[in-house]
Coordinates of C-alpha atoms and ligand atoms in Angstrom, one line a residue:
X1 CA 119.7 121.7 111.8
X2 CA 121.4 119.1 113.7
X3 CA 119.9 117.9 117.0
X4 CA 120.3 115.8 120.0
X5 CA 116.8 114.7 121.6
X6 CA 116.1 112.5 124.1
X7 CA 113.5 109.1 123.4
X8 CA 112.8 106.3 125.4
X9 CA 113.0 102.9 124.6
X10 CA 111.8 99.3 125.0
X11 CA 114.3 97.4 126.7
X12 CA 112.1 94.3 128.7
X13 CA 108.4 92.9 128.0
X14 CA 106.9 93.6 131.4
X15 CA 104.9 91.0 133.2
X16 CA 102.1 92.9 135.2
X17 CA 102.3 96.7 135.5
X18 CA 105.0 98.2 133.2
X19 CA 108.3 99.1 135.9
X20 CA 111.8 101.1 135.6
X21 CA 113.2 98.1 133.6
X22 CA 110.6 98.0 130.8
X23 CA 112.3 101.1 129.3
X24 CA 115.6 103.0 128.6
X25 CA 116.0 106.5 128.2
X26 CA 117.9 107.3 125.4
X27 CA 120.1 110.2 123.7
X28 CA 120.4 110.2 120.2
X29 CA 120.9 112.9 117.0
X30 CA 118.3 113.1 114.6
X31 CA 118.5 112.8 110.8
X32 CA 118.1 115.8 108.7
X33 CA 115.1 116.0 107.0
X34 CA 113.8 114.6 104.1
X35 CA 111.4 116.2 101.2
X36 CA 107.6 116.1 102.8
X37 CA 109.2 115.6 106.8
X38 CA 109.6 118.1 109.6
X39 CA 110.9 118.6 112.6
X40 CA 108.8 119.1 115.5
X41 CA 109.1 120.0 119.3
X42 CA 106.7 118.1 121.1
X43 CA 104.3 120.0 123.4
X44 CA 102.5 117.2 125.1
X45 CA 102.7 114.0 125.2
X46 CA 99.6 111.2 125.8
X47 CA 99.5 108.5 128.5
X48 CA 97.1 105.9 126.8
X49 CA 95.9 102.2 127.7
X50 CA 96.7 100.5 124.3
X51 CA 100.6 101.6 124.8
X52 CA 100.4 98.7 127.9
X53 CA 98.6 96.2 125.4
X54 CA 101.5 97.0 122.7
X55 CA 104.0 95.9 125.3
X56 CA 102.9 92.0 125.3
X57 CA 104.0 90.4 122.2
X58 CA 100.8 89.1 121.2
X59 CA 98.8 90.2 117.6
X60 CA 96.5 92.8 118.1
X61 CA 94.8 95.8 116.1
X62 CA 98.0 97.7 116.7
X63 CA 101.2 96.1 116.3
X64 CA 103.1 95.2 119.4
X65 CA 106.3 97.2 120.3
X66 CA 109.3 96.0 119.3
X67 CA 111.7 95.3 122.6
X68 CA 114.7 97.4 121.5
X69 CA 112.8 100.1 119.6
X70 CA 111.7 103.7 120.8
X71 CA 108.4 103.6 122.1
X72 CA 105.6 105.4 120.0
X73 CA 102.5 107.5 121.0
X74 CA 100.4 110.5 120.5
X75 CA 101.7 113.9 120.7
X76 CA 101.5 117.5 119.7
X77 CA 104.6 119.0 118.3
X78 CA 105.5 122.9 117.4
X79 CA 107.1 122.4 113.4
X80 CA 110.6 123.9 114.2
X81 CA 111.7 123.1 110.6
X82 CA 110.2 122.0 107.9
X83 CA 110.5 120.2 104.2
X84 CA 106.6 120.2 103.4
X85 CA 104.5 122.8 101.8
X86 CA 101.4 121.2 103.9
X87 CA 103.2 122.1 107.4
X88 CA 104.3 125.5 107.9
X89 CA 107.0 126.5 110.2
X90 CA 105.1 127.5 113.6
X91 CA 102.6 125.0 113.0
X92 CA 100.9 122.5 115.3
X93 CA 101.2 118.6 113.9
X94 CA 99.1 115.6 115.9
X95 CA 101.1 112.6 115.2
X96 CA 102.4 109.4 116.7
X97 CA 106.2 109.9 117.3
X98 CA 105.6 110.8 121.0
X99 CA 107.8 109.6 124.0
X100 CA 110.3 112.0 123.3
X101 CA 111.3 115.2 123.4
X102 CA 111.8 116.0 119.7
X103 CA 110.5 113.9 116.3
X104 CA 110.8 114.1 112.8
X105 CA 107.6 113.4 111.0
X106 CA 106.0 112.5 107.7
X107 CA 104.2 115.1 107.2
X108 CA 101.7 112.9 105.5
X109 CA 101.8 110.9 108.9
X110 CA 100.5 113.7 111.1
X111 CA 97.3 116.7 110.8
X112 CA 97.9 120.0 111.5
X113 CA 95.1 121.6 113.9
X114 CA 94.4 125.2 114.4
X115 CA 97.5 126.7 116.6
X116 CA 96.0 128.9 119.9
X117 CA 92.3 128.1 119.4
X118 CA 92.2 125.3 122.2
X119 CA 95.7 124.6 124.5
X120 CA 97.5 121.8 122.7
X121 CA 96.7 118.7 125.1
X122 CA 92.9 119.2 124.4
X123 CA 93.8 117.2 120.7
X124 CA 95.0 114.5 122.5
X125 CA 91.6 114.3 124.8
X126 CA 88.3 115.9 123.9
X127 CA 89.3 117.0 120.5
X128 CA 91.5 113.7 120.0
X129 CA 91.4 110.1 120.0
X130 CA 89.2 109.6 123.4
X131 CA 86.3 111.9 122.7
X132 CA 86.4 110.5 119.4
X133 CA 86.4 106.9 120.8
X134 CA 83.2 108.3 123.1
X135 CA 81.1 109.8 119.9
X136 CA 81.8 106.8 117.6
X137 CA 81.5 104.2 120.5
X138 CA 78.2 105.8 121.5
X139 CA 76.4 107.0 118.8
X140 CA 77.4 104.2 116.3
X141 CA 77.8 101.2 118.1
X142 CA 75.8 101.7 120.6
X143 CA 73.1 103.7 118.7
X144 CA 72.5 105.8 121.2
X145 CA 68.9 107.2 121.3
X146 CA 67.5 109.7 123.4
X147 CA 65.1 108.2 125.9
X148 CA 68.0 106.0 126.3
X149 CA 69.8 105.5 129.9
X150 CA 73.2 104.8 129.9
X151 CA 75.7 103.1 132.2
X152 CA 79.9 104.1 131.9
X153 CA 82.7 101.7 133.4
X154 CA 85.3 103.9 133.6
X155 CA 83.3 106.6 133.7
X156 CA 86.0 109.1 135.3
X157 CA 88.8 108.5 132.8
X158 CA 89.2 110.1 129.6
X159 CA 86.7 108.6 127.2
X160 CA 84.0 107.8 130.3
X161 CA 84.7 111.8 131.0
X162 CA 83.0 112.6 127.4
X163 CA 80.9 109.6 127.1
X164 CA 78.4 110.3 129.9
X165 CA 78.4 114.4 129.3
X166 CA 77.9 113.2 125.3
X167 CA 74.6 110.9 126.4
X168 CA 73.2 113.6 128.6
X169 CA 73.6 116.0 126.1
X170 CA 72.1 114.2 123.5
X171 CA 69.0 113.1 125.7
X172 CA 69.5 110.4 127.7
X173 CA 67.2 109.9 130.6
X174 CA 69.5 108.8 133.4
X175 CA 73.4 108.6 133.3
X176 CA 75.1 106.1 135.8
X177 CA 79.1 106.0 136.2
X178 CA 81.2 103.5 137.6
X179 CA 84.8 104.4 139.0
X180 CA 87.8 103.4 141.5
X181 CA 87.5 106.2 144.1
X182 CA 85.2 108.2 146.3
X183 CA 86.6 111.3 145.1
X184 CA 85.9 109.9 140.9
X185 CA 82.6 109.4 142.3
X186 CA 81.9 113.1 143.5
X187 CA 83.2 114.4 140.5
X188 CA 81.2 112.2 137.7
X189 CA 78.1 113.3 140.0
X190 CA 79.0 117.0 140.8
X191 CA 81.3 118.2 137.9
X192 CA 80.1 116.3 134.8
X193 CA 76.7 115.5 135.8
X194 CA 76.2 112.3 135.9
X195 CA 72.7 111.3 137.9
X196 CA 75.0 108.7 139.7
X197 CA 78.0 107.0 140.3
X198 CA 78.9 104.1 142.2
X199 CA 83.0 102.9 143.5
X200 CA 83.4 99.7 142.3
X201 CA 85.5 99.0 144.9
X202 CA 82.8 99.3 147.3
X203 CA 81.2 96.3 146.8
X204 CA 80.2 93.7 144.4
X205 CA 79.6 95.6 140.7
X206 CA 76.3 93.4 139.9
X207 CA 74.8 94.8 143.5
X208 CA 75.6 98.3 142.9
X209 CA 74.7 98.2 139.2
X210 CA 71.1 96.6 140.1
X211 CA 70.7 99.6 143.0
X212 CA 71.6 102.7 140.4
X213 CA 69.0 100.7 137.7
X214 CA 66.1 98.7 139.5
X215 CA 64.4 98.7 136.5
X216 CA 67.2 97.9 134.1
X217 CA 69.2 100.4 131.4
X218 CA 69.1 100.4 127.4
X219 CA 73.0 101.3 127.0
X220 CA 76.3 100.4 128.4
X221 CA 79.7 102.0 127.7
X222 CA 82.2 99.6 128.8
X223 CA 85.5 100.9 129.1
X224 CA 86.5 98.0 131.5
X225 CA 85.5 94.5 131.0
X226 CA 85.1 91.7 133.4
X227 CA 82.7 91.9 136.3
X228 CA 81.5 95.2 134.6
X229 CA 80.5 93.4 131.4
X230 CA 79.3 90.6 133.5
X231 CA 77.1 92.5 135.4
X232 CA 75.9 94.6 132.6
X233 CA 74.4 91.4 130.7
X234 CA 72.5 90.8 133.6
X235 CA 70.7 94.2 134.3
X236 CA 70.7 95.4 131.1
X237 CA 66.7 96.2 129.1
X238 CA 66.0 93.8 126.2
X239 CA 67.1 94.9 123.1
X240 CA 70.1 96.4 125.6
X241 CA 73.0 97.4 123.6
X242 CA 76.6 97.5 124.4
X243 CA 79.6 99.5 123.1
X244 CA 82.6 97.3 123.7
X245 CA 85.4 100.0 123.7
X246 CA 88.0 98.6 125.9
X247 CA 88.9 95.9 129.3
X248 CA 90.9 98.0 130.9
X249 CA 90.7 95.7 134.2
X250 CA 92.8 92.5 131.7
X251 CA 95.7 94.9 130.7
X252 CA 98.3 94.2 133.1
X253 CA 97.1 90.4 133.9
X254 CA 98.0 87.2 131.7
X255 CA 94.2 85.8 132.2
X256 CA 92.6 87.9 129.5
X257 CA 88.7 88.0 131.7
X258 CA 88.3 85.7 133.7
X259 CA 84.7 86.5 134.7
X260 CA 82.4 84.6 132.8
X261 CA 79.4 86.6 131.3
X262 CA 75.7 84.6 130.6
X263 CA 75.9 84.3 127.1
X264 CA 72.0 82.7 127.6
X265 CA 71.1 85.8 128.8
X266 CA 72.6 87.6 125.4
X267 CA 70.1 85.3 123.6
X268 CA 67.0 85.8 125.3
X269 CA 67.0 89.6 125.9
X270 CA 67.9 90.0 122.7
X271 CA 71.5 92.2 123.6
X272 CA 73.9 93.1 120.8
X273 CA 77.3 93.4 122.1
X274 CA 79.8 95.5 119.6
X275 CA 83.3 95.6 119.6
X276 CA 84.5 98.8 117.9
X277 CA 88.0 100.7 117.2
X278 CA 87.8 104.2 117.1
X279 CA 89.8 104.4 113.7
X280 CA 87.3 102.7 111.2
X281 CA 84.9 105.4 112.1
X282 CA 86.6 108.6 110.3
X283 CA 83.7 109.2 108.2
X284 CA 82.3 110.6 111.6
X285 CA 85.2 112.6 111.9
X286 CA 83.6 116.1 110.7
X287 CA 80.7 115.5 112.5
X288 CA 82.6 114.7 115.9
X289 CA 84.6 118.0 115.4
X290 CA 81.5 120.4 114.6
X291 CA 79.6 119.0 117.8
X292 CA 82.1 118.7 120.7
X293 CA 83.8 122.3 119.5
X294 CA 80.0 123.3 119.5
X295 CA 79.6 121.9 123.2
X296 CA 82.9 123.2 124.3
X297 CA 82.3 127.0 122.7
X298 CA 78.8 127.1 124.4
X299 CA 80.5 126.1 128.0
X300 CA 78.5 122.7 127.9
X301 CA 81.4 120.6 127.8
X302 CA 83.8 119.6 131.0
X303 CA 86.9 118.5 130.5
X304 CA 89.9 117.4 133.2
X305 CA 93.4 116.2 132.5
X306 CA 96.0 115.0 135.2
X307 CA 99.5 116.2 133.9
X308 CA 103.0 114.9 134.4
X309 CA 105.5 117.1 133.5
X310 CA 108.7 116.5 131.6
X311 CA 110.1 113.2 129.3
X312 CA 111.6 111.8 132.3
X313 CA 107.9 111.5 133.4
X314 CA 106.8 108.9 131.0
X315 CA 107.1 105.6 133.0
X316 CA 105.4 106.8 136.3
X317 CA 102.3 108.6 134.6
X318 CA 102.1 105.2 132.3
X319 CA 102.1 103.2 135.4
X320 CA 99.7 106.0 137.4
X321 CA 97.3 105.9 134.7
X322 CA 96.9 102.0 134.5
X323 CA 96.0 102.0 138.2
X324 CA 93.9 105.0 138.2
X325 CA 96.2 108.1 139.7
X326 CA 94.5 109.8 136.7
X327 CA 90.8 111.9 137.1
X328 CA 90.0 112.8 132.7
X329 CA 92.9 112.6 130.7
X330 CA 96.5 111.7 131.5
X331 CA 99.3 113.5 129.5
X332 CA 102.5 114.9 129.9
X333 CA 103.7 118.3 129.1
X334 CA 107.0 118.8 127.8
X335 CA 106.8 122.6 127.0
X336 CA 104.5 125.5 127.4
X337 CA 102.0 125.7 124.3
X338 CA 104.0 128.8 122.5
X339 CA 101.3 131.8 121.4
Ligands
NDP401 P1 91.4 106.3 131.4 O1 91.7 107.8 131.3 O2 90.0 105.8 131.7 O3 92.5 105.7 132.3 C1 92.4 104.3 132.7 C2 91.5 104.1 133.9 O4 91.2 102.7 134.0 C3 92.2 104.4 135.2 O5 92.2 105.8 135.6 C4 91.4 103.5 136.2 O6 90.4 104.3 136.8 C5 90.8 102.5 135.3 N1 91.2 101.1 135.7 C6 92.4 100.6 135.8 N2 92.4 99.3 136.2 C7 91.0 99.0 136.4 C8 90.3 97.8 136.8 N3 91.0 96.7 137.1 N4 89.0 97.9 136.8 C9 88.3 99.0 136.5 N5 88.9 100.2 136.1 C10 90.3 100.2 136.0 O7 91.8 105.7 129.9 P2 91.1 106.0 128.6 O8 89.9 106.8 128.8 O9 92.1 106.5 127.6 O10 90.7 104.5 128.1 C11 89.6 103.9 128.6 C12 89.3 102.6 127.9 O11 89.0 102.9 126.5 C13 90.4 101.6 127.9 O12 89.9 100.3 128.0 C14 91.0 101.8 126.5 O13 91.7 100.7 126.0 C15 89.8 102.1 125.7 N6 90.0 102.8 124.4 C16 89.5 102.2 123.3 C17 89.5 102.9 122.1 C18 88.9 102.3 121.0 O14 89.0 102.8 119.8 N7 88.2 101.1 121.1 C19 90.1 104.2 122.0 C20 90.6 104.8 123.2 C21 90.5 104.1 124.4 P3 89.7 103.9 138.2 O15 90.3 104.7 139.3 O16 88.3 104.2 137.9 O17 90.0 102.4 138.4

């Protein structure tokens, strides 16, 4: 089948928040397929934080994108033709030729999930790479225990969405999120449950962090970085442990954090700080699956997305995303999930 499908490109490193100019819409007609490839119709596409880090030419756990090259991302396709025995025709694929409308895939390159049984968008959020992120980032590198209480920067996004419902699930004894609006605020507290929630925009983070935990906190889930990490260290228990998932509040600026944290304090509370990607963690994959699809089934799961809709959506929802227009996940819907 010969196609014409619509991709955008990377046409100029962006200084700051990605604009217009950082990318090019392009037309262009697919390649017929190869043995083991297919063809898919993407369904939805996700709006994530590493695609701004990927834009600066700097060396990184992920390669950085290529100025001149389409653009690459998570997505859920319907297989509309197919060369592989492993992906029937009908099918849903994950994979990572999103930002556009149609891809062909290796079908080694993408997983096939169950079509109908959740709506498409939920593999790209709950089911996907951010609840993943939470469960690995909180039960492994944190070592989450319950009796533990737990502090979220970011808390309204879509990992700090799963990672505060995940610690109150699993027994945590007070759950405290941190977000950029009154209205994130109301719904960590009345929609997902956290115990509270504080606007970091309301005042300085260390004040508000020492108000929610006079008498300190055993976990943090940082999602953001900078003052939040720099707070944390101070207010955190001994033995404290922190789950270093991302610094969302560096990704647009050329000063990677420029708040300094008290590395003395590290030392003598005896703190252990982890770094972790989500993707050396697949031996938890099963388990993840079995006990958020458990939480979900039994109706003790919450989950949000904020949804652009179309290709020509991209740029804006990247942008609206990075400065917080998104409450859970942000992603873009390109189609109705077919039944
Ligand atoms: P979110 O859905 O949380 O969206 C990003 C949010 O970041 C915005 O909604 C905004 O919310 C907040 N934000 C933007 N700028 C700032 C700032 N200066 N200070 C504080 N908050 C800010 O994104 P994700 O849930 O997808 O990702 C959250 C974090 O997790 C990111 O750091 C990301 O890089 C990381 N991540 C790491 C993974 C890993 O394997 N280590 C995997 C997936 C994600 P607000 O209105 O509250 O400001």
């Amino acid at each position: 089948m010969s196609l014409t499908t619509r991709e955008w490109h990377f046409a100029r490193r962006p200084a700051g928040l990605p604009a217009p100019e950082t990318y090019r819409l392009v037309e262009r007609e697919l390649p017929a397929l190869r043995p083991g490839q297919c063809l898919v119709r993407n369904l939805v596409l996700s709006v994530d934080p590493y695609m701004r880090s990927r834009m600066d030419d700097v060396p990184s756990y992920v390669p950085p994108f290529q100025l001149g090259e389409a653009l690459t991302g998570g997505a859920v396709g319907e297989v509309i033709e197919t060369r592989s025995d492993e992906v029937p025709l009908g099918s849903w694929l994950v994979h990572q030729a999103g930002w556009r409308e149609h891809a062909v895939v290796d079908a080694a390159a993408g997983r096939v999930v169950d079509k109908g049984r959740y709506p498409s968008s939920y593999h790209l959020g709950v089911l996907g790479g951010p609840g993943f992120a939470a469960f690995a980032g909180l039960f492994r590198s944190a070592g989450f225990q319950p009796g533990d209480s737990v502090f979220v920067s970011g808390a309204a996004g879509a990992v700090g969405s799963m990672v505060g419902q995940f610690a109150s699930l699993a027994g945590a004894t007070r759950v405290v999120g941190s977000a950029g609006s009154a209205e994130k605020v109301r719904y960590l507290v009345d929609e997902l449950g956290y115990d509270a929630a504080f606007n970091y925009k309301d005042g300085p983070v260390l004040d508000q962090l020492r108000s929610a935990f006079p008498d300190g906190f055993d976990v943090f889930f940082d999602n953001v970085g900078s003052d939040h990490l720099a707070a944390a260290v101070e207010v955190l228990n001994e033995s404290g442990r922190v789950a270093m998932c991302g610094t969302i509040s560096t990704y647009n600026s050329a000063e990677h954090d420029a708040v300094p944290v008290n590395a003395f304090k590290i030392v003598a509370k005896r703190l252990r700080l982890q770094g972790f990607i989500a993707f050396d963690h697949e031996d938890l994959r099963e388990e993840f699956g079995a006990q958020v699809e458990s939480w979900l089934e039994t109706g003790r799961l919450t989950y949000r997305e904020t949804a652009s809709q179309g290709i020509e959506a991209v740029p804006e929802a990247l942008a609206g995303m990075l400065t917080g227009a998104n409450i859970g996940k942000a992603i873009i819907r390109l189609a109705d999930d077919p039944l």
